[in-house]
Each structure stands twice: as C-alpha cells, then as structure tokens.
C-alpha atoms as a printed R data frame, in Angstrom:
    type eleno elety resid chain resno       x       y       z
1   ATOM     1    CA   UNK     A     1   0.000   0.000   0.000
2   ATOM     2    CA   UNK     A     2   1.341   3.419  -0.888
3   ATOM     3    CA   UNK     A     3   1.766   6.523   1.253
4   ATOM     4    CA   UNK     A     4  -1.364   8.108  -0.187
5   ATOM     5    CA   UNK     A     5  -3.467   5.256   1.240
6   ATOM     6    CA   UNK     A     6  -2.011   5.719   4.720
7   ATOM     7    CA   UNK     A     7  -2.388   9.501   4.534
8   ATOM     8    CA   UNK     A     8  -6.043   9.191   3.507
9   ATOM     9    CA   UNK     A     9  -6.704   6.629   6.252
10  ATOM    10    CA   UNK     A    10  -5.088   8.814   8.896
11  ATOM    11    CA   UNK     A    11  -6.975  11.874   7.668
12  ATOM    12    CA   UNK     A    12 -10.285   9.988   7.777
13  ATOM    13    CA   UNK     A    13  -9.519   8.828  11.317
14  ATOM    14    CA   UNK     A    14  -8.780  12.376  12.481
15  ATOM    15    CA   UNK     A    15 -11.962  13.651  10.857
16  ATOM    16    CA   UNK     A    16 -13.982  10.901  12.520
17  ATOM    17    CA   UNK     A    17 -12.570  11.828  15.937
18  ATOM    18    CA   UNK     A    18 -13.471  15.477  15.442
19  ATOM    19    CA   UNK     A    19 -16.990  14.564  14.374
20  ATOM    20    CA   UNK     A    20 -17.453  12.298  17.393
21  ATOM    21    CA   UNK     A    21 -16.734  15.202  19.704
22  ATOM    22    CA   UNK     A    22 -19.293  17.532  18.116
23  ATOM    23    CA   UNK     A    23 -23.019  17.732  18.747
24  ATOM    24    CA   UNK     A    24 -25.317  17.795  15.734
25  ATOM    25    CA   UNK     A    25 -29.026  18.414  15.357
26  ATOM    26    CA   UNK     A    26 -31.227  15.705  13.874
27  ATOM    27    CA   UNK     A    27 -31.488  17.688  10.640
28  ATOM    28    CA   UNK     A    28 -27.718  18.081  10.379
29  ATOM    29    CA   UNK     A    29 -27.221  14.330  10.791
30  ATOM    30    CA   UNK     A    30 -29.719  13.604   8.029
31  ATOM    31    CA   UNK     A    31 -27.962  16.070   5.722
32  ATOM    32    CA   UNK     A    32 -24.626  14.387   6.467
33  ATOM    33    CA   UNK     A    33 -26.158  11.044   5.546
34  ATOM    34    CA   UNK     A    34 -27.315  12.556   2.261
35  ATOM    35    CA   UNK     A    35 -24.191  14.360   1.140
36  ATOM    36    CA   UNK     A    36 -21.358  13.595   3.558
37  ATOM    37    CA   UNK     A    37 -18.069  11.816   2.993
38  ATOM    38    CA   UNK     A    38 -17.249   8.394   4.496
39  ATOM    39    CA   UNK     A    39 -16.437   9.554   8.070
40  ATOM    40    CA   UNK     A    40 -19.370  11.973   8.090
41  ATOM    41    CA   UNK     A    41 -21.859   9.316   7.027
42  ATOM    42    CA   UNK     A    42 -20.463   6.838   9.545
43  ATOM    43    CA   UNK     A    43 -20.733   9.251  12.443
44  ATOM    44    CA   UNK     A    44 -24.129  10.541  11.329
45  ATOM    45    CA   UNK     A    45 -25.555   7.019  11.327
46  ATOM    46    CA   UNK     A    46 -24.043   6.300  14.750
47  ATOM    47    CA   UNK     A    47 -25.309   9.530  16.297
48  ATOM    48    CA   UNK     A    48 -28.836   9.307  14.887
49  ATOM    49    CA   UNK     A    49 -31.184   8.834  17.870
50  ATOM    50    CA   UNK     A    50 -34.389   8.107  16.008
51  ATOM    51    CA   UNK     A    51 -36.232   8.163  12.697
52  ATOM    52    CA   UNK     A    52 -38.801  10.941  12.422
53  ATOM    53    CA   UNK     A    53 -40.229  10.451   8.921
54  ATOM    54    CA   UNK     A    54 -40.277   8.265   5.832
55  ATOM    55    CA   UNK     A    55 -37.754  10.674   4.331
56  ATOM    56    CA   UNK     A    56 -35.353  10.016   7.223
57  ATOM    57    CA   UNK     A    57 -35.833   6.280   6.824
58  ATOM    58    CA   UNK     A    58 -35.214   6.437   3.087
59  ATOM    59    CA   UNK     A    59 -32.055   8.483   3.572
60  ATOM    60    CA   UNK     A    60 -30.707   5.818   5.907
61  ATOM    61    CA   UNK     A    61 -31.702   3.016   3.529
62  ATOM    62    CA   UNK     A    62 -30.026   4.793   0.620
63  ATOM    63    CA   UNK     A    63 -26.722   4.216   2.415
64  ATOM    64    CA   UNK     A    64 -27.230   0.471   2.879
65  ATOM    65    CA   UNK     A    65 -26.023  -0.448  -0.606
66  ATOM    66    CA   UNK     A    66 -23.619   1.111  -3.090
67  ATOM    67    CA   UNK     A    67 -21.545   2.766  -0.353
68  ATOM    68    CA   UNK     A    68 -18.184   2.121   1.276
69  ATOM    69    CA   UNK     A    69 -18.240  -0.957   3.517
70  ATOM    70    CA   UNK     A    70 -17.706   1.118   6.661
71  ATOM    71    CA   UNK     A    71 -20.899   3.038   5.938
72  ATOM    72    CA   UNK     A    72 -22.908  -0.051   4.977
73  ATOM    73    CA   UNK     A    73 -22.028  -1.887   8.163
74  ATOM    74    CA   UNK     A    74 -22.925   0.997  10.489
75  ATOM    75    CA   UNK     A    75 -26.182   1.614   8.629
76  ATOM    76    CA   UNK     A    76 -27.109  -2.083   8.825
77  ATOM    77    CA   UNK     A    77 -26.473  -2.016  12.572
78  ATOM    78    CA   UNK     A    78 -28.751   1.001  13.053
79  ATOM    79    CA   UNK     A    79 -31.472  -0.516  10.866
80  ATOM    80    CA   UNK     A    80 -31.361  -3.600  13.057
81  ATOM    81    CA   UNK     A    81 -31.991  -1.357  16.083
82  ATOM    82    CA   UNK     A    82 -34.607   0.962  14.567
83  ATOM    83    CA   UNK     A    83 -36.679  -1.788  12.977
84  ATOM    84    CA   UNK     A    84 -37.167  -3.509  16.328
85  ATOM    85    CA   UNK     A    85 -39.348  -0.545  17.275
86  ATOM    86    CA   UNK     A    86 -42.917  -1.128  16.092
87  ATOM    87    CA   UNK     A    87 -43.466   2.628  16.122
88  ATOM    88    CA   UNK     A    88 -40.666   3.161  13.598
89  ATOM    89    CA   UNK     A    89 -40.530   0.167  11.274
90  ATOM    90    CA   UNK     A    90 -43.512   1.259   9.159
91  ATOM    91    CA   UNK     A    91 -41.520   4.340   8.129
92  ATOM    92    CA   UNK     A    92 -39.100   2.213   6.119
93  ATOM    93    CA   UNK     A    93 -41.737   1.572   3.438
94  ATOM    94    CA   UNK     A    94 -40.562  -2.014   3.244
95  ATOM    95    CA   UNK     A    95 -42.589  -3.085   0.214
96  ATOM    96    CA   UNK     A    96 -41.004  -0.359  -1.884
97  ATOM    97    CA   UNK     A    97 -37.522  -1.196  -0.623
98  ATOM    98    CA   UNK     A    98 -37.621  -4.993  -0.800
99  ATOM    99    CA   UNK     A    99 -34.810  -5.053  -3.396
100 ATOM   100    CA   UNK     A   100 -32.558  -2.997  -1.125
101 ATOM   101    CA   UNK     A   101 -33.071  -5.561   1.627
102 ATOM   102    CA   UNK     A   102 -32.497  -8.456  -0.778
103 ATOM   103    CA   UNK     A   103 -29.230  -6.914  -1.957
104 ATOM   104    CA   UNK     A   104 -28.117  -6.351   1.631
105 ATOM   105    CA   UNK     A   105 -28.708  -9.931   2.790
106 ATOM   106    CA   UNK     A   106 -26.147 -11.036   0.197
107 ATOM   107    CA   UNK     A   107 -23.599  -8.315   0.932
108 ATOM   108    CA   UNK     A   108 -19.936  -9.355   0.811
109 ATOM   109    CA   UNK     A   109 -19.723  -8.461   4.517
110 ATOM   110    CA   UNK     A   110 -21.315 -11.174   6.669
111 ATOM   111    CA   UNK     A   111 -22.011  -8.733   9.505
112 ATOM   112    CA   UNK     A   112 -24.228  -6.718   7.175
113 ATOM   113    CA   UNK     A   113 -26.083  -9.853   6.043
114 ATOM   114    CA   UNK     A   114 -26.670 -10.857   9.660
115 ATOM   115    CA   UNK     A   115 -27.847  -7.396  10.712
116 ATOM   116    CA   UNK     A   116 -30.316  -7.055   7.848
117 ATOM   117    CA   UNK     A   117 -31.779 -10.522   8.326
118 ATOM   118    CA   UNK     A   118 -32.367  -9.539  11.935
119 ATOM   119    CA   UNK     A   119 -33.912  -6.242  10.814
120 ATOM   120    CA   UNK     A   120 -36.333  -7.749   8.280
121 ATOM   121    CA   UNK     A   121 -37.319 -10.524  10.696
122 ATOM   122    CA   UNK     A   122 -39.446  -7.824  12.332
123 ATOM   123    CA   UNK     A   123 -41.502  -7.655   9.122
124 ATOM   124    CA   UNK     A   124 -42.805 -11.235   9.196
125 ATOM   125    CA   UNK     A   125 -46.329 -10.003   9.832
126 ATOM   126    CA   UNK     A   126 -46.210  -7.375   7.079
127 ATOM   127    CA   UNK     A   127 -48.238  -9.200   4.444
128 ATOM   128    CA   UNK     A   128 -47.434  -6.824   1.571
129 ATOM   129    CA   UNK     A   129 -43.711  -6.956   2.278
130 ATOM   130    CA   UNK     A   130 -43.595 -10.741   2.655
131 ATOM   131    CA   UNK     A   131 -45.542 -11.312  -0.551
132 ATOM   132    CA   UNK     A   132 -42.964  -9.453  -2.641
133 ATOM   133    CA   UNK     A   133 -39.819 -10.071  -0.620
134 ATOM   134    CA   UNK     A   134 -40.309 -13.824  -0.208
135 ATOM   135    CA   UNK     A   135 -41.249 -14.393  -3.832
136 ATOM   136    CA   UNK     A   136 -38.056 -12.699  -4.964
137 ATOM   137    CA   UNK     A   137 -35.990 -14.309  -2.206
138 ATOM   138    CA   UNK     A   138 -37.092 -17.735  -3.444
139 ATOM   139    CA   UNK     A   139 -36.265 -16.867  -7.056
140 ATOM   140    CA   UNK     A   140 -32.848 -15.468  -6.127
141 ATOM   141    CA   UNK     A   141 -32.106 -18.633  -4.152
142 ATOM   142    CA   UNK     A   142 -33.121 -20.869  -7.059
143 ATOM   143    CA   UNK     A   143 -30.974 -18.846  -9.454
144 ATOM   144    CA   UNK     A   144 -27.981 -19.204  -7.128
145 ATOM   145    CA   UNK     A   145 -28.605 -22.935  -6.765
146 ATOM   146    CA   UNK     A   146 -28.539 -23.335 -10.546
147 ATOM   147    CA   UNK     A   147 -25.079 -21.764 -10.510
148 ATOM   148    CA   UNK     A   148 -23.634 -23.341  -7.390
149 ATOM   149    CA   UNK     A   149 -24.710 -26.927  -8.069
150 ATOM   150    CA   UNK     A   150 -22.454 -26.934 -11.144
151 ATOM   151    CA   UNK     A   151 -19.327 -25.954  -9.224
152 ATOM   152    CA   UNK     A   152 -16.508 -28.163  -8.055
153 ATOM   153    CA   UNK     A   153 -15.798 -26.822  -4.583
154 ATOM   154    CA   UNK     A   154 -12.303 -28.238  -4.650
155 ATOM   155    CA   UNK     A   155 -11.087 -25.756  -7.265
156 ATOM   156    CA   UNK     A   156 -10.993 -22.876  -4.753
157 ATOM   157    CA   UNK     A   157 -12.060 -20.219  -7.209
158 ATOM   158    CA   UNK     A   158 -13.294 -16.929  -5.762
159 ATOM   159    CA   UNK     A   159 -16.407 -17.086  -7.923
160 ATOM   160    CA   UNK     A   160 -17.380 -20.359  -6.286
161 ATOM   161    CA   UNK     A   161 -16.954 -18.940  -2.808
162 ATOM   162    CA   UNK     A   162 -18.789 -15.739  -3.684
163 ATOM   163    CA   UNK     A   163 -21.896 -17.453  -5.047
164 ATOM   164    CA   UNK     A   164 -21.932 -20.037  -2.265
165 ATOM   165    CA   UNK     A   165 -21.640 -17.204   0.258
166 ATOM   166    CA   UNK     A   166 -24.730 -15.536  -1.201
167 ATOM   167    CA   UNK     A   167 -26.625 -18.816  -1.213
168 ATOM   168    CA   UNK     A   168 -25.681 -19.403   2.435
169 ATOM   169    CA   UNK     A   169 -27.276 -16.099   3.488
170 ATOM   170    CA   UNK     A   170 -30.352 -16.650   1.313
171 ATOM   171    CA   UNK     A   171 -30.953 -19.927   3.121
172 ATOM   172    CA   UNK     A   172 -30.405 -18.226   6.471
173 ATOM   173    CA   UNK     A   173 -33.112 -15.730   5.476
174 ATOM   174    CA   UNK     A   174 -35.432 -18.528   4.376
175 ATOM   175    CA   UNK     A   175 -35.057 -20.019   7.853
176 ATOM   176    CA   UNK     A   176 -36.756 -16.851   9.155
177 ATOM   177    CA   UNK     A   177 -39.443 -16.644   6.448
178 ATOM   178    CA   UNK     A   178 -39.941 -20.386   5.864
179 ATOM   179    CA   UNK     A   179 -43.735 -20.320   6.191
180 ATOM   180    CA   UNK     A   180 -44.114 -17.263   3.931
181 ATOM   181    CA   UNK     A   181 -42.604 -18.975   0.880
182 ATOM   182    CA   UNK     A   182 -44.590 -20.966  -1.662
183 ATOM   183    CA   UNK     A   183 -44.313 -24.600  -0.513
184 ATOM   184    CA   UNK     A   184 -43.638 -25.922  -4.010
185 ATOM   185    CA   UNK     A   185 -40.732 -23.513  -4.486
186 ATOM   186    CA   UNK     A   186 -39.466 -24.240  -0.999
187 ATOM   187    CA   UNK     A   187 -39.418 -27.992  -1.662
188 ATOM   188    CA   UNK     A   188 -37.473 -27.408  -4.875
189 ATOM   189    CA   UNK     A   189 -34.979 -25.207  -3.048
190 ATOM   190    CA   UNK     A   190 -34.405 -27.662  -0.206
191 ATOM   191    CA   UNK     A   191 -34.176 -30.715  -2.441
192 ATOM   192    CA   UNK     A   192 -31.446 -28.959  -4.434
193 ATOM   193    CA   UNK     A   193 -29.567 -27.388  -1.509
194 ATOM   194    CA   UNK     A   194 -29.498 -30.705   0.356
195 ATOM   195    CA   UNK     A   195 -27.332 -32.129  -2.432
196 ATOM   196    CA   UNK     A   196 -24.798 -29.301  -2.698
197 ATOM   197    CA   UNK     A   197 -21.253 -30.544  -2.130
198 ATOM   198    CA   UNK     A   198 -20.480 -27.837   0.436
199 ATOM   199    CA   UNK     A   199 -21.409 -28.646   4.003
200 ATOM   200    CA   UNK     A   200 -22.321 -25.092   5.053
201 ATOM   201    CA   UNK     A   201 -25.130 -25.104   2.465
202 ATOM   202    CA   UNK     A   202 -26.404 -28.494   3.627
203 ATOM   203    CA   UNK     A   203 -26.131 -27.269   7.220
204 ATOM   204    CA   UNK     A   204 -28.450 -24.322   6.481
205 ATOM   205    CA   UNK     A   205 -30.821 -26.695   4.700
206 ATOM   206    CA   UNK     A   206 -30.956 -28.948   7.753
207 ATOM   207    CA   UNK     A   207 -31.579 -25.916   9.977
208 ATOM   208    CA   UNK     A   208 -34.576 -24.843   7.872
209 ATOM   209    CA   UNK     A   209 -35.979 -28.366   8.147
210 ATOM   210    CA   UNK     A   210 -36.106 -28.131  11.950
211 ATOM   211    CA   UNK     A   211 -39.336 -26.166  11.462
212 ATOM   212    CA   UNK     A   212 -42.569 -28.103  11.788
213 ATOM   213    CA   UNK     A   213 -43.275 -29.161   8.213
214 ATOM   214    CA   UNK     A   214 -46.132 -31.570   7.602
215 ATOM   215    CA   UNK     A   215 -44.776 -32.859   4.313
216 ATOM   216    CA   UNK     A   216 -43.481 -36.336   3.501
217 ATOM   217    CA   UNK     A   217 -40.991 -35.139   0.865
218 ATOM   218    CA   UNK     A   218 -39.392 -32.670   3.274
219 ATOM   219    CA   UNK     A   219 -39.337 -35.337   5.989
220 ATOM   220    CA   UNK     A   220 -37.310 -37.564   3.665
221 ATOM   221    CA   UNK     A   221 -34.820 -34.772   2.984
222 ATOM   222    CA   UNK     A   222 -34.449 -34.105   6.699
223 ATOM   223    CA   UNK     A   223 -33.859 -37.799   7.382
224 ATOM   224    CA   UNK     A   224 -31.166 -37.965   4.708
225 ATOM   225    CA   UNK     A   225 -29.390 -34.970   6.271
226 ATOM   226    CA   UNK     A   226 -29.613 -36.609   9.685
227 ATOM   227    CA   UNK     A   227 -27.266 -39.226   8.205
228 ATOM   228    CA   UNK     A   228 -24.965 -36.714   6.522
229 ATOM   229    CA   UNK     A   229 -21.223 -37.347   6.644
230 ATOM   230    CA   UNK     A   230 -20.640 -33.924   8.236
231 ATOM   231    CA   UNK     A   231 -21.340 -33.457  11.952
232 ATOM   232    CA   UNK     A   232 -22.513 -29.832  11.581
233 ATOM   233    CA   UNK     A   233 -25.187 -30.966   9.113
234 ATOM   234    CA   UNK     A   234 -26.496 -34.010  10.973
235 ATOM   235    CA   UNK     A   235 -26.600 -32.246  14.386
236 ATOM   236    CA   UNK     A   236 -29.912 -30.706  13.328
C-alpha cells in the first residue's frame, strides 16, 4: 500500500474523531447522511437517535447499498436497532424497498447480512412486504442454486466462494421466512440445496428443516441430512 493510502486513512480517522466530539441536530445528521463523505456518514448514522419520517428512513436506507463498507455496516447495525421498534418500522416503506433488503442480505460483509436478516425478521407479519420479498428471495435462491450446483468446490475459485456465500445467506433468510414462501418452491430449493457438495449449504438446509413441516418429501430430505457425513449438518 502506498503513502497516499495511509495519509487518507489517517486523515479519515482524524476527521472521525473530530466529528465524534461535536453535537449535531437531527437535521444536520440527516444532511450528512445525504451528502457527507465516508467519516461523516459513519458518524451521522451512529449519532442518529431516532427516525422521524419516511424521508429520514429512506435516507438511511439509501446508504445500505452502493456505499463504502464502513458506511454499509454501520447503517445495517442502526437498521437492526430501529426496525425492532414497532413505532418506527412502518416508516421504512418495506414493500417499496424490498430489493434494497435483498441486496443487503447477500452483501460481501457477513455482519451486514446478519444485521439485515435480523432487521427484516421484524416484518414477518407485514403481508405486503412478505408477498414481494419472499417471492423474490425464493427466485434469487433458485438462481444461485442453478449456478452453485455446477461448481466443483475443490477448485478454490473466488467465484465459487462468492456465489456459495450468497446462497448461504439466502438460506439463512429462508429459515426466518420459511412459512411465507410458496411450498412448491421451498421444496425445490431444499431438495437442491441438500445435495450441494459444500457442508455449510447443507447445514443451512438442515436448519430450515427443523421447522414443523407436515410434508413427507421434506421429511425424507431431513432424514437424509440426519445421516450426513458432516457433523454440523447431521446435528440438526
């Protein structure tokens, strides 16, 4: 790494320290989230006490994707907190922003994926959101399965790991929304994922199957995973 990188990093750190020491109004924090640089957006998200309007919520959501990783992670953490509050979560206009949430659950940063799955878990009873989100979640998972099932996991290619990583977090999300997904699509997903030659994918499949399904086909898949060669899969 060259000197410019270190100089920029040090400058950003100094700016972040200065911002931490200052008090800002709610309006100033929202403006920083709209137009600020990396340290400004980070600190603004951290210092934001509440969400007062749909506009505030949208400004925060606009920083969840397409931003520097430092910003995305802080924003995902705050969304996790704000969306626990039943008085605030309706402001995030979830049906409109379902694609933002879908993109975030397959972020390259696992902490962001985890935070957003936790955030959207509070929307299980939002019928409009679940109808759109779960339909597209199922399709995204099937598309990833079509790619991943063709891979040889021994070749160590980054592309393999990247797609498998996304599939892993899709399945983790399905564990939360299992009963909101079309049963036919869900059976197709689980029958495919149970055969993937990567134990973390089979492990997530087995975890989903711990839910109370009254379906003979899914019972057979669960039984087969109970006899899997990998301990982490069969423990479920």
